[in-house]
GROMACS .gro file of C-alpha atoms in nm:
model
  418
    1MET     CA    1  -0.989  10.088  -0.217
    2GLU     CA    2  -0.993  10.405  -0.011
    3ALA     CA    3  -1.335  10.525   0.103
    4GLY     CA    4  -1.305  10.864  -0.068
    5LEU     CA    5  -1.249  10.714  -0.414
    6PHE     CA    6  -1.532  10.463  -0.367
    7THR     CA    7  -1.766  10.747  -0.266
    8ALA     CA    8  -1.660  10.964  -0.561
    9ASN     CA    9  -1.717  10.678  -0.805
   10ASN     CA   10  -2.058  10.603  -0.658
   11VAL     CA   11  -2.168  10.968  -0.657
   12TRP     CA   12  -2.067  11.006  -1.024
   13MET     CA   13  -2.271  10.697  -1.114
   14MET     CA   14  -2.575  10.833  -0.928
   15ILE     CA   15  -2.542  11.169  -1.107
   16CYS     CA   16  -2.526  10.981  -1.438
   17ALA     CA   17  -2.839  10.785  -1.344
   18GLY     CA   18  -3.012  11.120  -1.289
   19LEU     CA   19  -2.892  11.247  -1.628
   20VAL     CA   20  -3.025  10.936  -1.804
   21PHE     CA   21  -3.357  10.982  -1.622
   22PHE     CA   22  -3.363  11.343  -1.746
   23MET     CA   23  -3.340  11.208  -2.103
   24HIS     CA   24  -3.702  11.096  -2.075
   25LEU     CA   25  -3.805  11.462  -2.062
   26GLY     CA   26  -3.595  11.515  -2.375
   27PHE     CA   27  -3.765  11.225  -2.553
   28SER     CA   28  -4.105  11.363  -2.450
   29PHE     CA   29  -4.030  11.714  -2.578
   30LEU     CA   30  -3.884  11.587  -2.904
   31GLU     CA   31  -4.177  11.358  -2.970
   32ILE     CA   32  -4.454  11.609  -2.899
   33GLY     CA   33  -4.267  11.882  -3.086
   34LEU     CA   34  -4.243  11.676  -3.407
   35THR     CA   35  -4.608  11.563  -3.398
   36ARG     CA   36  -4.943  11.741  -3.400
   37GLN     CA   37  -5.100  11.929  -3.114
   38LYS     CA   38  -5.404  11.699  -3.098
   39ASN     CA   39  -5.192  11.403  -2.982
   40THR     CA   40  -4.976  11.575  -2.719
   41VAL     CA   41  -5.141  11.435  -2.407
   42ASN     CA   42  -5.131  11.084  -2.554
   43ILE     CA   43  -4.757  11.107  -2.618
   44LEU     CA   44  -4.683  11.248  -2.274
   45PHE     CA   45  -4.892  10.973  -2.114
   46LYS     CA   46  -4.694  10.705  -2.301
   47ASN     CA   47  -4.360  10.851  -2.195
   48VAL     CA   48  -4.460  10.876  -1.828
   49PHE     CA   49  -4.597  10.520  -1.844
   50ILE     CA   50  -4.272  10.390  -1.994
   51ILE     CA   51  -4.041  10.519  -1.722
   52CYS     CA   52  -4.271  10.416  -1.436
   53VAL     CA   53  -4.346  10.068  -1.565
   54GLY     CA   54  -3.992  10.021  -1.697
   55LEU     CA   55  -3.843  10.074  -1.352
   56LEU     CA   56  -4.095   9.841  -1.188
   57LEU     CA   57  -4.038   9.568  -1.448
   58TYR     CA   58  -3.662   9.600  -1.401
   59TYR     CA   59  -3.712   9.567  -1.026
   60ILE     CA   60  -3.943   9.264  -1.057
   61GLY     CA   61  -3.717   9.059  -1.283
   62GLY     CA   62  -3.544   9.257  -1.556
   63PHE     CA   63  -3.227   9.328  -1.358
   64ASN     CA   64  -3.175   8.961  -1.272
   65LEU     CA   65  -3.259   8.860  -1.629
   66MET     CA   66  -2.998   9.100  -1.765
   67TYR     CA   67  -2.730   9.017  -1.506
   68PRO     CA   68  -2.804   8.652  -1.420
   69GLY     CA   69  -2.446   8.546  -1.346
   70PHE     CA   70  -2.363   8.318  -1.639
   71GLU     CA   71  -2.121   8.044  -1.538
   72ASP     CA   72  -1.851   7.872  -1.742
   73GLY     CA   73  -2.017   7.630  -1.982
   74ASP     CA   74  -2.347   7.821  -2.000
   75THR     CA   75  -2.478   7.889  -2.349
   76GLY     CA   76  -2.489   8.255  -2.248
   77PHE     CA   77  -2.827   8.298  -2.413
   78LEU     CA   78  -3.080   8.291  -2.130
   79LYS     CA   79  -3.063   8.263  -1.753
   80PHE     CA   80  -3.267   8.410  -1.468
   81ALA     CA   81  -3.130   8.485  -1.122
   82GLY     CA   82  -3.469   8.521  -0.955
   83PHE     CA   83  -3.726   8.787  -0.874
   84GLY     CA   84  -3.653   9.106  -0.683
   85ILE     CA   85  -3.332   9.297  -0.622
   86GLY     CA   86  -3.203   9.182  -0.283
   87ALA     CA   87  -2.846   9.304  -0.240
   88PRO     CA   88  -2.576   9.035  -0.223
   89GLU     CA   89  -2.309   9.016   0.046
   90ASN     CA   90  -2.073   9.316   0.017
   91GLY     CA   91  -2.316   9.476  -0.229
   92MET     CA   92  -2.283   9.811  -0.050
   93THR     CA   93  -1.904   9.806  -0.021
   94SER     CA   94  -1.607   9.865  -0.250
   95ALA     CA   95  -1.579   9.488  -0.289
   96TYR     CA   96  -1.876   9.509  -0.529
   97ALA     CA   97  -1.803   9.605  -0.892
   98ASP     CA   98  -1.435   9.687  -0.828
   99GLY     CA   99  -1.531   9.984  -0.614
  100GLY     CA  100  -1.715  10.167  -0.890
  101TYR     CA  101  -2.055  10.175  -0.724
  102THR     CA  102  -2.294   9.991  -0.492
  103TRP     CA  103  -2.554   9.730  -0.583
  104TRP     CA  104  -2.839   9.983  -0.550
  105THR     CA  105  -2.660  10.234  -0.775
  106ASP     CA  106  -2.602   9.954  -1.026
  107PHE     CA  107  -2.973   9.874  -1.033
  108LEU     CA  108  -3.077  10.239  -1.064
  109PHE     CA  109  -2.833  10.325  -1.342
  110GLN     CA  110  -2.916  10.016  -1.548
  111GLY     CA  111  -3.288  10.058  -1.482
  112MET     CA  112  -3.280  10.405  -1.639
  113PHE     CA  113  -3.147  10.249  -1.960
  114ALA     CA  114  -3.418   9.982  -1.969
  115ALA     CA  115  -3.711  10.211  -2.045
  116THR     CA  116  -3.531  10.384  -2.333
  117ALA     CA  117  -3.598  10.097  -2.576
  118ALA     CA  118  -3.976  10.145  -2.553
  119THR     CA  119  -3.942  10.524  -2.570
  120ILE     CA  120  -3.778  10.485  -2.911
  121VAL     CA  121  -4.079  10.284  -3.031
  122SER     CA  122  -4.319  10.543  -2.889
  123GLY     CA  123  -4.193  10.812  -3.125
  124ALA     CA  124  -4.215  10.592  -3.433
  125VAL     CA  125  -4.577  10.483  -3.371
  126ALA     CA  126  -4.702  10.825  -3.259
  127GLU     CA  127  -5.043  10.958  -3.362
  128ARG     CA  128  -5.213  10.632  -3.459
  129VAL     CA  129  -5.134  10.355  -3.210
  130LYS     CA  130  -5.389  10.239  -2.953
  131LEU     CA  131  -5.268  10.328  -2.607
  132GLY     CA  132  -5.369   9.990  -2.462
  133GLY     CA  133  -5.186   9.803  -2.737
  134PHE     CA  134  -4.873  10.011  -2.691
  135MET     CA  135  -4.876   9.954  -2.315
  136LEU     CA  136  -4.903   9.578  -2.366
  137PHE     CA  137  -4.609   9.587  -2.605
  138THR     CA  138  -4.403   9.790  -2.358
  139LEU     CA  139  -4.464   9.539  -2.079
  140VAL     CA  140  -4.323   9.249  -2.282
  141TYR     CA  141  -4.049   9.434  -2.472
  142VAL     CA  142  -3.903   9.615  -2.171
  143GLY     CA  143  -3.972   9.331  -1.930
  144LEU     CA  144  -3.825   9.048  -2.140
  145VAL     CA  145  -3.670   9.136  -2.476
  146TYR     CA  146  -3.442   9.422  -2.369
  147PRO     CA  147  -3.287   9.247  -2.065
  148ILE     CA  148  -3.231   8.922  -2.256
  149VAL     CA  149  -3.038   9.100  -2.533
  150GLY     CA  150  -2.851   9.304  -2.271
  151SER     CA  151  -2.747   8.986  -2.090
  152TRP     CA  152  -2.575   8.858  -2.404
  153GLN     CA  153  -2.312   9.130  -2.373
  154TRP     CA  154  -2.327   9.332  -2.050
  155GLY     CA  155  -2.442   9.033  -1.846
  156GLY     CA  156  -2.149   8.817  -1.962
  157GLY     CA  157  -2.344   8.616  -2.219
  158PHE     CA  158  -2.235   8.468  -2.550
  159LEU     CA  159  -2.171   8.796  -2.734
  160SER     CA  160  -1.919   8.912  -2.473
  161SER     CA  161  -1.706   8.604  -2.544
  162LEU     CA  162  -1.771   8.580  -2.917
  163SER     CA  163  -1.423   8.565  -3.066
  164TYR     CA  164  -1.292   8.545  -3.419
  165GLY     CA  165  -0.925   8.571  -3.512
  166GLU     CA  166  -0.777   8.856  -3.313
  167ALA     CA  167  -1.115   8.988  -3.199
  168GLU     CA  168  -1.206   8.901  -2.841
  169GLY     CA  169  -1.576   8.957  -2.798
  170PHE     CA  170  -1.844   9.183  -2.939
  171TYR     CA  171  -1.806   9.541  -2.815
  172ASP     CA  172  -2.083   9.788  -2.737
  173PHE     CA  173  -1.969  10.040  -2.477
  174ALA     CA  174  -2.299  10.210  -2.396
  175GLY     CA  175  -2.558  10.056  -2.624
  176SER     CA  176  -2.560  10.152  -2.994
  177THR     CA  177  -2.698   9.801  -3.048
  178LEU     CA  178  -2.804   9.686  -2.701
  179VAL     CA  179  -3.023   9.992  -2.636
  180HIS     CA  180  -3.075  10.193  -2.954
  181SER     CA  181  -3.099   9.916  -3.212
  182VAL     CA  182  -3.311   9.705  -2.977
  183GLY     CA  183  -3.560   9.993  -2.972
  184GLY     CA  184  -3.506  10.056  -3.342
  185TRP     CA  185  -3.594   9.702  -3.449
  186GLY     CA  186  -3.912   9.720  -3.242
  187ALA     CA  187  -3.996  10.056  -3.401
  188LEU     CA  188  -3.938   9.924  -3.755
  189ILE     CA  189  -4.167   9.625  -3.706
  190ALA     CA  190  -4.430   9.842  -3.537
  191ILE     CA  191  -4.456  10.100  -3.817
  192PHE     CA  192  -4.463   9.820  -4.075
  193LEU     CA  193  -4.764   9.660  -3.904
  194LEU     CA  194  -4.937   9.991  -3.825
  195GLY     CA  195  -4.920  10.157  -4.165
  196GLY     CA  196  -4.886  10.528  -4.229
  197ARG     CA  197  -5.091  10.810  -4.078
  198ILE     CA  198  -5.390  10.933  -4.278
  199GLY     CA  199  -5.259  11.175  -4.541
  200LYS     CA  200  -4.894  11.073  -4.515
  201PHE     CA  201  -4.885  10.876  -4.841
  202GLY     CA  202  -5.094  10.979  -5.141
  203GLU     CA  203  -5.269  10.735  -5.373
  204ASP     CA  204  -5.044  10.861  -5.651
  205GLY     CA  205  -4.739  10.735  -5.463
  206SER     CA  206  -4.646  11.075  -5.322
  207THR     CA  207  -4.512  11.128  -4.970
  208ASN     CA  208  -4.651  11.425  -4.781
  209ALA     CA  209  -4.488  11.602  -4.489
  210ILE     CA  210  -4.698  11.627  -4.171
  211PRO     CA  211  -4.530  11.909  -3.979
  212GLY     CA  212  -4.489  11.898  -3.603
  213HIS     CA  213  -4.666  12.162  -3.398
  214ASN     CA  214  -4.382  12.288  -3.176
  215LEU     CA  215  -4.025  12.303  -3.305
  216PRO     CA  216  -3.904  12.503  -3.001
  217LEU     CA  217  -4.001  12.206  -2.782
  218ALA     CA  218  -3.838  11.962  -3.024
  219THR     CA  219  -3.517  12.165  -3.010
  220ALA     CA  220  -3.527  12.175  -2.631
  221GLY     CA  221  -3.578  11.799  -2.635
  222VAL     CA  222  -3.266  11.737  -2.843
  223LEU     CA  223  -3.050  11.964  -2.625
  224ILE     CA  224  -3.181  11.785  -2.313
  225LEU     CA  225  -3.099  11.450  -2.475
  226TRP     CA  226  -2.747  11.569  -2.555
  227LEU     CA  227  -2.703  11.669  -2.189
  228GLY     CA  228  -2.844  11.335  -2.077
  229TRP     CA  229  -2.600  11.154  -2.304
  230PHE     CA  230  -2.316  11.274  -2.080
  231GLY     CA  231  -2.468  11.041  -1.821
  232PHE     CA  232  -2.559  10.772  -2.073
  233ASN     CA  233  -2.202  10.742  -2.206
  234GLY     CA  234  -2.012  10.895  -1.917
  235GLY     CA  235  -2.176  10.664  -1.666
  236SER     CA  236  -2.095  10.363  -1.881
  237VAL     CA  237  -1.731  10.403  -1.775
  238LEU     CA  238  -1.875  10.255  -1.450
  239SER     CA  239  -1.650  10.474  -1.235
  240ALA     CA  240  -1.533  10.834  -1.212
  241ASP     CA  241  -1.198  10.749  -1.373
  242PRO     CA  242  -1.069  11.097  -1.471
  243ALA     CA  243  -0.892  11.009  -1.797
  244LEU     CA  244  -1.154  10.774  -1.941
  245THR     CA  245  -1.458  10.974  -1.830
  246SER     CA  246  -1.325  11.297  -1.978
  247LEU     CA  247  -1.236  11.123  -2.306
  248VAL     CA  248  -1.586  10.976  -2.331
  249LEU     CA  249  -1.752  11.314  -2.276
  250VAL     CA  250  -1.529  11.475  -2.540
  251THR     CA  251  -1.590  11.206  -2.805
  252THR     CA  252  -1.964  11.215  -2.727
  253SER     CA  253  -1.982  11.594  -2.773
  254LEU     CA  254  -1.771  11.602  -3.089
  255ALA     CA  255  -1.971  11.325  -3.257
  256ALA     CA  256  -2.297  11.504  -3.174
  257ALA     CA  257  -2.173  11.835  -3.311
  258ALA     CA  258  -2.032  11.674  -3.626
  259GLY     CA  259  -2.354  11.479  -3.681
  260GLY     CA  260  -2.565  11.794  -3.661
  261VAL     CA  261  -2.344  11.996  -3.897
  262SER     CA  262  -2.313  11.707  -4.143
  263ALA     CA  263  -2.690  11.651  -4.155
  264PHE     CA  264  -2.774  12.017  -4.205
  265ILE     CA  265  -2.516  12.060  -4.483
  266THR     CA  266  -2.625  11.739  -4.658
  267SER     CA  267  -2.995  11.826  -4.638
  268THR     CA  268  -2.928  12.184  -4.752
  269LEU     CA  269  -2.738  12.062  -5.059
  270LEU     CA  270  -3.013  11.811  -5.141
  271TYR     CA  271  -3.328  12.010  -5.063
  272LYS     CA  272  -3.208  12.373  -5.089
  273ASN     CA  273  -3.336  12.478  -4.747
  274TYR     CA  274  -3.203  12.491  -4.393
  275ASP     CA  275  -3.403  12.211  -4.229
  276LEU     CA  276  -3.399  12.237  -3.849
  277THR     CA  277  -3.542  11.887  -3.801
  278MET     CA  278  -3.256  11.735  -4.003
  279PHE     CA  279  -3.008  11.936  -3.795
  280LEU     CA  280  -3.166  11.806  -3.474
  281ASN     CA  281  -3.180  11.444  -3.587
  282GLY     CA  282  -2.822  11.473  -3.711
  283ILE     CA  283  -2.713  11.558  -3.356
  284LEU     CA  284  -2.896  11.251  -3.227
  285GLY     CA  285  -2.751  11.036  -3.505
  286GLY     CA  286  -2.401  11.142  -3.404
  287LEU     CA  287  -2.477  11.060  -3.041
  288VAL     CA  288  -2.613  10.715  -3.125
  289GLY     CA  289  -2.320  10.653  -3.361
  290ILE     CA  290  -2.052  10.723  -3.099
  291THR     CA  291  -2.225  10.530  -2.821
  292ALA     CA  292  -2.079  10.188  -2.909
  293GLY     CA  293  -1.718  10.304  -2.903
  294ALA     CA  294  -1.705  10.633  -2.712
  295ASP     CA  295  -1.422  10.506  -2.492
  296GLN     CA  296  -1.223  10.361  -2.784
  297MET     CA  297  -1.212  10.660  -3.019
  298SER     CA  298  -0.982  10.958  -3.051
  299PRO     CA  299  -1.144  11.301  -3.093
  300ASN     CA  300  -1.061  11.292  -3.467
  301GLU     CA  301  -1.229  10.953  -3.507
  302ALA     CA  302  -1.533  11.073  -3.311
  303VAL     CA  303  -1.574  11.363  -3.556
  304ILE     CA  304  -1.553  11.125  -3.855
  305ILE     CA  305  -1.813  10.892  -3.700
  306GLY     CA  306  -2.043  11.190  -3.638
  307LEU     CA  307  -1.997  11.329  -3.990
  308ILE     CA  308  -2.092  10.995  -4.145
  309ALA     CA  309  -2.390  10.958  -3.909
  310GLY     CA  310  -2.522  11.297  -4.021
  311VAL     CA  311  -2.517  11.188  -4.385
  312ILE     CA  312  -2.685  10.860  -4.287
  313ILE     CA  313  -2.966  11.059  -4.119
  314VAL     CA  314  -3.058  11.251  -4.434
  315PHE     CA  315  -3.052  10.952  -4.668
  316GLY     CA  316  -3.203  10.721  -4.405
  317VAL     CA  317  -3.508  10.943  -4.355
  318ALA     CA  318  -3.556  10.955  -4.733
  319LEU     CA  319  -3.523  10.576  -4.754
  320ILE     CA  320  -3.786  10.518  -4.484
  321ASP     CA  321  -4.027  10.747  -4.671
  322ARG     CA  322  -3.952  10.572  -5.001
  323LEU     CA  323  -4.036  10.238  -4.839
  324LYS     CA  324  -4.375  10.390  -4.742
  325LEU     CA  325  -4.300  10.354  -4.372
  326ASP     CA  326  -4.431  10.641  -4.159
  327ASP     CA  327  -4.192  10.742  -3.880
  328PRO     CA  328  -4.304  11.083  -3.745
  329VAL     CA  329  -3.983  11.154  -3.550
  330GLY     CA  330  -3.721  10.966  -3.753
  331ALA     CA  331  -3.667  10.709  -3.476
  332VAL     CA  332  -3.577  10.419  -3.706
  333THR     CA  333  -3.310  10.620  -3.886
  334VAL     CA  334  -3.165  10.773  -3.569
  335HIS     CA  335  -3.167  10.471  -3.342
  336LEU     CA  336  -3.161  10.167  -3.571
  337ILE     CA  337  -2.959  10.273  -3.875
  338CYS     CA  338  -2.717  10.495  -3.682
  339GLY     CA  339  -2.703  10.230  -3.410
  340ILE     CA  340  -2.587   9.977  -3.670
  341TRP     CA  341  -2.335  10.230  -3.804
  342GLY     CA  342  -2.198  10.303  -3.456
  343THR     CA  343  -2.158   9.934  -3.378
  344LEU     CA  344  -1.974   9.868  -3.704
  345ALA     CA  345  -1.758  10.177  -3.645
  346VAL     CA  346  -1.589   9.995  -3.353
  347GLY     CA  347  -1.437   9.760  -3.613
  348LEU     CA  348  -1.331  10.050  -3.837
  349PHE     CA  349  -1.195  10.312  -3.596
  350GLY     CA  350  -1.036  10.328  -3.253
  351SER     CA  351  -0.819  10.093  -3.055
  352LYS     CA  352  -1.020   9.780  -3.146
  353ALA     CA  353  -1.031   9.846  -3.522
  354GLY     CA  354  -0.965   9.547  -3.745
  355PHE     CA  355  -1.138   9.317  -3.993
  356ASP     CA  356  -1.188   9.042  -3.732
  357GLN     CA  357  -1.351   9.287  -3.493
  358PHE     CA  358  -1.569   9.420  -3.775
  359LEU     CA  359  -1.700   9.067  -3.843
  360VAL     CA  360  -1.772   9.010  -3.473
  361GLN     CA  361  -1.958   9.344  -3.459
  362LEU     CA  362  -2.158   9.238  -3.764
  363ALA     CA  363  -2.246   8.906  -3.598
  364GLY     CA  364  -2.366   9.088  -3.286
  365ILE     CA  365  -2.586   9.315  -3.495
  366GLY     CA  366  -2.729   9.009  -3.671
  367ALA     CA  367  -2.807   8.832  -3.344
  368ALA     CA  368  -2.989   9.138  -3.205
  369ALA     CA  369  -3.172   9.191  -3.535
  370ALA     CA  370  -3.299   8.834  -3.555
  371PHE     CA  371  -3.415   8.818  -3.194
  372CYS     CA  372  -3.562   9.168  -3.162
  373SER     CA  373  -3.742   9.180  -3.495
  374SER     CA  374  -3.893   8.833  -3.454
  375THR     CA  375  -4.007   8.888  -3.095
  376ALA     CA  376  -4.141   9.237  -3.177
  377PHE     CA  377  -4.336   9.092  -3.471
  378ILE     CA  378  -4.485   8.814  -3.255
  379ILE     CA  379  -4.585   9.055  -2.978
  380LEU     CA  380  -4.727   9.324  -3.207
  381PHE     CA  381  -4.900   9.085  -3.447
  382ALA     CA  382  -5.070   8.911  -3.153
  383ILE     CA  383  -5.188   9.248  -3.019
  384LYS     CA  384  -5.306   9.353  -3.365
  385LYS     CA  385  -5.518   9.038  -3.400
  386THR     CA  386  -5.665   9.052  -3.048
  387ALA     CA  387  -5.683   9.385  -2.868
  388GLY     CA  388  -5.607   9.584  -3.184
  389LEU     CA  389  -5.307   9.802  -3.262
  390ARG     CA  390  -5.443  10.103  -3.450
  391VAL     CA  391  -5.710  10.356  -3.355
  392SER     CA  392  -6.014  10.415  -3.575
  393ARG     CA  393  -6.014  10.669  -3.860
  394GLU     CA  394  -6.238  10.902  -3.659
  395GLU     CA  395  -6.008  10.888  -3.355
  396GLU     CA  396  -5.701  10.957  -3.566
  397LEU     CA  397  -5.860  11.254  -3.744
  398ASP     CA  398  -5.996  11.408  -3.423
  399GLY     CA  399  -5.679  11.336  -3.226
  400LEU     CA  400  -5.601  11.077  -2.961
  401ASP     CA  401  -5.609  11.330  -2.677
  402ILE     CA  402  -5.981  11.387  -2.686
  403HIS     CA  403  -6.076  11.022  -2.753
  404GLU     CA  404  -5.836  10.833  -2.527
  405HIS     CA  405  -5.782  11.092  -2.255
  406GLY     CA  406  -6.078  11.330  -2.269
  407MET     CA  407  -5.851  11.635  -2.245
  408ASP     CA  408  -5.654  11.886  -2.447
  409ALA     CA  409  -5.287  11.970  -2.389
  410TYR     CA  410  -5.350  12.339  -2.454
  411ALA     CA  411  -5.710  12.374  -2.338
  412ASP     CA  412  -5.705  12.747  -2.261
  413PHE     CA  413  -5.484  12.878  -2.543
  414ARG     CA  414  -5.762  13.068  -2.718
  415MET     CA  415  -5.893  13.218  -2.393
  416ASN     CA  416  -5.550  13.367  -2.325
  417GLN     CA  417  -5.501  13.539  -2.661
  418HIS     CA  418  -5.515  13.907  -2.569
   0.00000   0.00000   0.00000
């Protein structure tokens, strides 16, 4: 491969790594915007902790757990290539990864994905989880659970070779299941064990809205996430291939736009008001939905996937409330339910569509569901019975910022009101 092409591929991958990193600011803004002012510092602390610790865990062992080098005859379920990230021979040349990028770029790009799973959980458990308990969960979930599931597909494990009829392997281009549903299953188990926030569910069976304190920040967060998704999906091409990269960015954008419009129309018809939060989550639902097959879909199919994801958002949020599960930011609906939809969509639309592929996609979803939900339950239940998972009633009512951090996100607001 000529040096110029190798350099261009590598630079594109590094830009995409930066875009995925930037998504953590989007997650932070979205999460604080949709929750109450008194918990802002706590949420920001969790999000900064996740990216810092996530990268270190991926460096210590996560990268080699996710890409262990399965050999012929391996079960493809679990293997570990050792601690650290020492570059192999030719790791800095075009001989590595078909000239798409270097070993260090590979680590950095994949490491940015790793922390996202815990960020998804952070939004779902906001405003009532103990910081220490959440940090313990993050260490195990990001350090072990995420890379093991990732190895099943992206690391060449059993899902990548799971065949049935004409289908040759489970397919998840950029992580509708391997990233978003992994985080979504953890979030679902966490909110089940935590219970709802004080005042969310009435004794008469009613469900009460607890409005977020800053919708401008939430909106900025979603637009930042959309921008970051160009790196999330675009980088998953694993090169700067002009035709494929441009297709992926187009399908990603169209699905996001269709998801937003679909969610706002559906929610307006149902609830008779123009709900900005539904619009925003519809955009995210479209993005999650297209992530599994962004490189396989035509623009028309991307729009259909986004439109269906937007409808799923509205009914999914209502379903979560009806089940008396408190998800302040809609993380379970966006990342888990739309992640499942996006993964199944690979068997319904695009160049891989077919009943055999649909069944293989379903099997992959089932494998991730069984492993992630069971491990999340074990981790969280153990924390709940030992260190504790939920803050006290007094701490929740006063806000986590003052009790766990001794500070206020907007300490001088009143002083500056002229």
